[in-house]
């Protein structure tokens, strides 16, 4: 196919059906296997097909390997092959299909948390309405993630919070802001050390720390939690510890009325929008309320369903909110 001058994103996959080799190729693979794959790597050949997702043009790339071959090839070889294709288009990363998920860590596939921040203003309101907590009764707690992303969340909460606690290891980082907020709004913000062994007072907890599981044991009984970086490790930690918590951990999100894989959606947005790219790649960057509002409207994003886990009788339950 004739290549476009600029491709915004690439969806990388493998052959869906077993590849049929010619007799010469079969002999080459049998007797000169290393040479055969080295020649493939030098050419970095692949099948390419233009695609359009959320109105943005990209490429679907099919590597010349089937499932059996992918399982046999060294990870470094497959990674190098993919990077040669990306270099051809001047793109740093791509979306990897399920068959290539073993390379997720090498291509920074964990971007879906971007959507958690973009949808937070709407999501927190829907969640509180669902569980029946008013702004007046909410005692907010924010678990600091150790970077500037926390400012994105705080600016949303400061619009209506009557009570706010920040749990952090960076007391000095917040000191001036806490003083200014008190002078301008009268809101007194409590500060608690991230190393605390005491219970954390607050019935609505916003957790921005993706690595700290221990603090879940300190949350108030029957607290409601919005975790923007929920992981399998956190779920495993909670399994036999907190039966009382209700946790909003994800959303089903539509763009233009259609739902998409969230990792793919985040990948496209990072390639398409420089503010989204900066926010994902740089810890020292945050998003303003107006920037979030603009992006959500520009992409026509809507929350279709809140994904909530509540442990009841040892079963984790997703609560559909489409009837809210």
Short mmCIF file of C-alpha atoms in Angstrom, two decimals:
data_model
loop_
_atom_site.label_atom_id
_atom_site.label_comp_id
_atom_site.label_asym_id
_atom_site.label_seq_id
_atom_site.Cartn_x
_atom_site.Cartn_y
_atom_site.Cartn_z
CA UNK A 1 0.00 0.00 0.00
CA UNK A 2 1.06 3.61 -0.48
CA UNK A 3 2.14 4.99 2.88
CA UNK A 4 0.69 8.18 4.31
CA UNK A 5 3.15 10.92 5.15
CA UNK A 6 1.96 10.98 8.75
CA UNK A 7 0.23 8.20 10.68
CA UNK A 8 -1.14 9.11 14.10
CA UNK A 9 -1.32 5.64 15.63
CA UNK A 10 -0.66 2.00 14.84
CA UNK A 11 -2.56 -1.09 15.96
CA UNK A 12 -0.09 -3.97 15.95
CA UNK A 13 -1.20 -7.60 15.56
CA UNK A 14 -0.22 -10.97 14.10
CA UNK A 15 -1.61 -13.26 11.42
CA UNK A 16 -4.98 -14.60 12.50
CA UNK A 17 -4.58 -17.83 10.52
CA UNK A 18 -1.57 -20.18 10.36
CA UNK A 19 0.91 -18.91 7.79
CA UNK A 20 1.46 -21.17 4.80
CA UNK A 21 5.10 -21.14 3.70
CA UNK A 22 6.41 -22.02 0.27
CA UNK A 23 8.57 -25.11 -0.13
CA UNK A 24 11.71 -22.96 -0.31
CA UNK A 25 10.72 -21.10 2.87
CA UNK A 26 10.05 -24.37 4.68
CA UNK A 27 13.50 -25.66 3.73
CA UNK A 28 15.12 -22.38 4.74
CA UNK A 29 13.36 -22.38 8.11
CA UNK A 30 14.32 -26.03 8.67
CA UNK A 31 18.01 -25.72 7.79
CA UNK A 32 18.77 -21.98 8.06
CA UNK A 33 16.22 -20.84 10.62
CA UNK A 34 18.36 -18.09 12.12
CA UNK A 35 19.21 -16.68 8.69
CA UNK A 36 15.57 -16.76 7.62
CA UNK A 37 14.38 -14.72 10.57
CA UNK A 38 17.33 -12.34 10.34
CA UNK A 39 16.39 -11.57 6.74
CA UNK A 40 12.78 -10.95 7.78
CA UNK A 41 13.99 -8.57 10.48
CA UNK A 42 16.13 -6.61 8.03
CA UNK A 43 13.12 -6.01 5.79
CA UNK A 44 10.62 -5.66 8.65
CA UNK A 45 7.92 -6.62 6.18
CA UNK A 46 4.28 -6.60 7.26
CA UNK A 47 0.74 -6.16 6.01
CA UNK A 48 -0.71 -2.67 6.45
CA UNK A 49 -4.31 -1.54 6.34
CA UNK A 50 -5.63 1.99 6.95
CA UNK A 51 -8.20 2.25 9.75
CA UNK A 52 -10.23 5.03 11.32
CA UNK A 53 -11.11 5.04 15.04
CA UNK A 54 -12.91 7.97 16.74
CA UNK A 55 -12.44 9.87 13.50
CA UNK A 56 -8.64 9.58 13.61
CA UNK A 57 -6.71 7.85 10.85
CA UNK A 58 -4.21 5.15 11.67
CA UNK A 59 -2.83 1.82 10.51
CA UNK A 60 -3.55 -1.77 11.38
CA UNK A 61 -0.27 -3.65 11.00
CA UNK A 62 -0.09 -7.44 10.77
CA UNK A 63 3.27 -9.03 11.53
CA UNK A 64 4.27 -11.99 9.30
CA UNK A 65 3.99 -14.44 12.22
CA UNK A 66 1.16 -16.64 13.42
CA UNK A 67 0.36 -17.62 17.00
CA UNK A 68 2.66 -20.66 17.01
CA UNK A 69 5.63 -18.68 15.68
CA UNK A 70 5.11 -15.79 18.10
CA UNK A 71 5.27 -18.21 21.02
CA UNK A 72 8.59 -19.61 19.78
CA UNK A 73 10.33 -16.34 18.86
CA UNK A 74 12.45 -14.53 21.49
CA UNK A 75 10.77 -11.47 23.00
CA UNK A 76 13.71 -9.28 22.03
CA UNK A 77 13.36 -10.31 18.39
CA UNK A 78 9.63 -9.46 18.27
CA UNK A 79 10.22 -6.17 20.07
CA UNK A 80 13.00 -5.19 17.64
CA UNK A 81 10.81 -6.14 14.67
CA UNK A 82 7.98 -3.92 15.93
CA UNK A 83 10.29 -0.99 16.67
CA UNK A 84 11.71 -1.10 13.14
CA UNK A 85 8.15 -0.70 11.80
CA UNK A 86 7.45 2.16 14.23
CA UNK A 87 10.65 3.92 13.17
CA UNK A 88 9.43 3.76 9.59
CA UNK A 89 6.51 5.99 10.58
CA UNK A 90 8.25 8.07 13.24
CA UNK A 91 5.96 6.82 16.01
CA UNK A 92 7.24 6.03 19.52
CA UNK A 93 4.65 3.43 20.51
CA UNK A 94 1.62 1.50 19.40
CA UNK A 95 -1.40 -0.43 20.59
CA UNK A 96 -0.59 -4.13 20.91
CA UNK A 97 -3.33 -6.66 20.26
CA UNK A 98 -3.96 -9.43 22.78
CA UNK A 99 -1.58 -11.89 21.08
CA UNK A 100 1.29 -9.45 21.66
CA UNK A 101 0.34 -8.54 25.23
CA UNK A 102 3.50 -10.22 26.56
CA UNK A 103 5.29 -7.07 25.32
CA UNK A 104 2.98 -4.58 27.07
CA UNK A 105 5.62 -3.55 29.58
CA UNK A 106 8.17 -2.81 26.86
CA UNK A 107 5.83 -0.53 24.92
CA UNK A 108 4.27 1.40 27.81
CA UNK A 109 0.77 0.10 27.16
CA UNK A 110 -0.54 1.29 30.54
CA UNK A 111 -2.19 4.53 29.47
CA UNK A 112 -5.85 3.90 30.22
CA UNK A 113 -5.49 5.71 33.56
CA UNK A 114 -5.59 8.91 31.47
CA UNK A 115 -9.31 8.29 30.98
CA UNK A 116 -9.80 7.99 34.75
CA UNK A 117 -8.57 11.55 35.19
CA UNK A 118 -10.50 12.93 32.22
CA UNK A 119 -13.78 11.40 33.42
CA UNK A 120 -13.22 12.10 37.13
CA UNK A 121 -15.36 15.29 37.31
CA UNK A 122 -18.37 13.43 35.92
CA UNK A 123 -17.51 10.09 37.51
CA UNK A 124 -17.26 11.31 41.09
CA UNK A 125 -20.65 12.99 40.85
CA UNK A 126 -22.29 9.88 39.38
CA UNK A 127 -20.66 7.68 42.03
CA UNK A 128 -21.77 9.86 44.94
CA UNK A 129 -25.29 10.04 43.55
CA UNK A 130 -25.34 6.25 43.17
CA UNK A 131 -24.24 5.55 46.76
CA UNK A 132 -26.35 8.36 48.19
CA UNK A 133 -23.73 10.77 49.56
CA UNK A 134 -24.30 14.50 49.22
CA UNK A 135 -21.52 17.07 48.95
CA UNK A 136 -22.54 18.29 52.39
CA UNK A 137 -22.01 14.88 53.98
CA UNK A 138 -18.88 13.94 52.03
CA UNK A 139 -15.60 13.93 53.94
CA UNK A 140 -13.05 13.69 51.14
CA UNK A 141 -9.64 12.07 51.45
CA UNK A 142 -7.05 12.24 48.66
CA UNK A 143 -4.18 9.75 48.67
CA UNK A 144 -1.31 11.53 46.93
CA UNK A 145 0.38 9.65 44.08
CA UNK A 146 3.65 11.53 44.49
CA UNK A 147 3.41 13.69 41.38
CA UNK A 148 1.59 16.74 40.03
CA UNK A 149 -1.40 14.68 38.85
CA UNK A 150 -2.91 15.24 42.29
CA UNK A 151 -3.54 18.90 41.38
CA UNK A 152 -5.91 17.75 38.61
CA UNK A 153 -8.09 16.02 41.20
CA UNK A 154 -7.82 18.66 43.92
CA UNK A 155 -9.05 21.45 41.66
CA UNK A 156 -12.22 19.44 41.00
CA UNK A 157 -12.88 18.66 44.66
CA UNK A 158 -12.21 22.22 45.83
CA UNK A 159 -15.29 23.37 43.93
CA UNK A 160 -17.59 21.71 46.46
CA UNK A 161 -15.60 20.05 49.28
CA UNK A 162 -16.47 21.01 52.84
CA UNK A 163 -13.95 18.63 54.34
CA UNK A 164 -10.67 17.50 52.81
CA UNK A 165 -7.69 15.48 53.98
CA UNK A 166 -4.52 14.89 51.94
CA UNK A 167 -2.47 11.78 52.74
CA UNK A 168 1.05 12.36 51.45
CA UNK A 169 4.77 11.97 52.01
CA UNK A 170 5.27 15.51 50.60
CA UNK A 171 4.09 17.81 53.38
CA UNK A 172 6.22 20.74 52.19
CA UNK A 173 4.90 20.41 48.63
CA UNK A 174 1.34 21.15 49.78
CA UNK A 175 2.05 23.62 52.62
CA UNK A 176 1.76 26.89 50.67
CA UNK A 177 -1.28 25.72 48.70
CA UNK A 178 -3.08 24.64 51.88
CA UNK A 179 -2.47 28.07 53.44
CA UNK A 180 -3.68 29.91 50.34
CA UNK A 181 -6.82 27.78 50.05
CA UNK A 182 -7.67 28.50 53.69
CA UNK A 183 -7.19 32.24 53.22
CA UNK A 184 -9.29 32.36 50.04
CA UNK A 185 -12.04 29.85 50.83
CA UNK A 186 -11.94 29.17 54.57
CA UNK A 187 -11.51 25.43 53.90
CA UNK A 188 -9.10 23.83 56.38
CA UNK A 189 -7.24 20.94 54.76
CA UNK A 190 -5.83 18.30 57.07
CA UNK A 191 -2.49 16.70 56.23
CA UNK A 192 -1.69 13.09 57.15
CA UNK A 193 1.56 11.24 56.59
CA UNK A 194 1.54 8.47 53.99
CA UNK A 195 3.27 6.28 56.62
CA UNK A 196 0.45 6.62 59.12
CA UNK A 197 -0.61 3.55 61.08
CA UNK A 198 -3.80 5.23 62.29
CA UNK A 199 -7.25 5.13 60.75
CA UNK A 200 -7.87 7.76 58.11
CA UNK A 201 -11.01 9.80 58.81
CA UNK A 202 -13.10 10.28 55.66
CA UNK A 203 -15.99 8.53 53.93
CA UNK A 204 -15.04 9.31 50.28
CA UNK A 205 -11.46 8.35 49.43
CA UNK A 206 -9.74 9.27 46.15
CA UNK A 207 -6.74 6.98 45.74
CA UNK A 208 -4.04 8.17 43.33
CA UNK A 209 -1.28 5.87 44.63
CA UNK A 210 -0.95 2.84 42.37
CA UNK A 211 1.60 1.04 44.54
CA UNK A 212 0.39 1.53 48.11
CA UNK A 213 -2.04 -1.26 49.01
CA UNK A 214 -1.54 -1.08 52.76
CA UNK A 215 -3.52 2.14 53.20
CA UNK A 216 -6.72 0.32 52.30
CA UNK A 217 -6.57 -1.17 55.81
CA UNK A 218 -6.65 2.35 57.27
CA UNK A 219 -9.75 3.58 55.45
CA UNK A 220 -12.85 4.35 57.45
CA UNK A 221 -15.36 1.52 57.82
CA UNK A 222 -17.89 1.41 54.95
CA UNK A 223 -15.95 4.08 53.08
CA UNK A 224 -16.51 4.75 49.39
CA UNK A 225 -13.35 4.69 47.30
CA UNK A 226 -12.52 6.05 43.85
CA UNK A 227 -9.27 4.39 42.80
CA UNK A 228 -7.75 5.92 39.66
CA UNK A 229 -4.95 3.35 39.55
CA UNK A 230 -6.65 0.12 40.56
CA UNK A 231 -4.54 -2.99 40.00
CA UNK A 232 -4.81 -6.76 40.34
CA UNK A 233 -2.40 -6.47 43.27
CA UNK A 234 -4.81 -4.19 45.11
CA UNK A 235 -7.69 -6.56 44.41
CA UNK A 236 -5.64 -9.46 45.77
CA UNK A 237 -4.73 -7.43 48.87
CA UNK A 238 -8.38 -6.60 49.53
CA UNK A 239 -9.63 -10.15 49.01
CA UNK A 240 -9.58 -11.22 52.67
CA UNK A 241 -9.25 -7.85 54.40
CA UNK A 242 -12.00 -5.33 53.65
CA UNK A 243 -15.50 -6.64 53.09
CA UNK A 244 -17.08 -3.27 53.77
CA UNK A 245 -15.60 -0.99 51.10
CA UNK A 246 -17.36 0.08 47.90
CA UNK A 247 -14.81 0.85 45.18
CA UNK A 248 -15.23 2.65 41.88
CA UNK A 249 -12.34 1.28 39.84
CA UNK A 250 -13.19 1.90 36.18
CA UNK A 251 -15.71 3.13 33.61
CA UNK A 252 -17.23 1.99 30.36
CA UNK A 253 -16.66 5.05 28.17
CA UNK A 254 -18.18 5.90 24.83
CA UNK A 255 -16.81 8.28 22.21
CA UNK A 256 -19.39 9.63 19.82
CA UNK A 257 -21.87 7.11 21.21
CA UNK A 258 -19.66 4.06 20.61
CA UNK A 259 -17.61 2.12 23.18
CA UNK A 260 -13.98 1.20 22.49
CA UNK A 261 -11.16 -0.69 24.13
CA UNK A 262 -9.83 1.81 26.66
CA UNK A 263 -6.14 1.10 26.05
CA UNK A 264 -6.69 1.72 22.34
CA UNK A 265 -8.68 4.87 23.07
CA UNK A 266 -5.95 6.21 25.38
CA UNK A 267 -3.23 5.35 22.83
CA UNK A 268 -5.02 7.32 20.10
CA UNK A 269 -5.63 10.30 22.36
CA UNK A 270 -1.98 10.42 23.42
CA UNK A 271 -0.90 10.39 19.75
CA UNK A 272 -3.58 12.89 18.73
CA UNK A 273 -3.57 15.45 21.56
CA UNK A 274 -0.34 17.05 22.80
CA UNK A 275 -1.82 17.93 26.20
CA UNK A 276 -2.90 14.34 26.76
CA UNK A 277 0.56 13.18 25.64
CA UNK A 278 2.29 15.57 28.03
CA UNK A 279 0.04 14.55 30.91
CA UNK A 280 0.76 10.84 30.41
CA UNK A 281 4.50 11.11 29.80
CA UNK A 282 5.52 13.71 32.38
CA UNK A 283 4.94 13.34 36.12
CA UNK A 284 5.28 17.08 36.64
CA UNK A 285 2.27 17.88 34.45
CA UNK A 286 -1.37 18.27 35.43
CA UNK A 287 -4.55 19.22 33.58
CA UNK A 288 -6.74 22.21 34.38
CA UNK A 289 -10.51 21.92 34.68
CA UNK A 290 -10.94 23.78 31.39
CA UNK A 291 -8.49 21.47 29.58
CA UNK A 292 -10.38 18.42 30.82
CA UNK A 293 -13.71 19.92 29.82
CA UNK A 294 -12.40 20.77 26.34
CA UNK A 295 -11.00 17.28 25.70
CA UNK A 296 -14.12 15.51 26.94
CA UNK A 297 -16.31 17.66 24.69
CA UNK A 298 -13.92 17.51 21.73
CA UNK A 299 -13.91 13.70 21.74
CA UNK A 300 -17.59 13.52 22.74
CA UNK A 301 -16.82 11.26 25.69
CA UNK A 302 -19.52 9.90 27.99
CA UNK A 303 -19.58 7.48 30.91
CA UNK A 304 -21.88 4.62 29.99
CA UNK A 305 -21.35 2.59 33.14
CA UNK A 306 -19.52 2.89 36.43
CA UNK A 307 -17.60 -0.24 37.31
CA UNK A 308 -17.94 -0.74 41.04
CA UNK A 309 -16.80 -3.65 43.16
CA UNK A 310 -18.44 -4.37 46.45
CA UNK A 311 -17.61 -7.47 48.40
CA UNK A 312 -20.81 -9.19 49.42
CA UNK A 313 -20.85 -12.80 50.60
CA UNK A 314 -17.36 -13.27 49.06
CA UNK A 315 -18.52 -12.26 45.58
CA UNK A 316 -17.22 -9.19 43.76
CA UNK A 317 -20.09 -7.44 42.03
CA UNK A 318 -20.13 -4.92 39.18
CA UNK A 319 -22.95 -2.44 39.62
CA UNK A 320 -24.55 -1.19 36.41
CA UNK A 321 -25.39 2.51 36.62
CA UNK A 322 -27.24 3.00 33.38
CA UNK A 323 -30.47 3.35 35.33
CA UNK A 324 -29.08 6.14 37.51
#
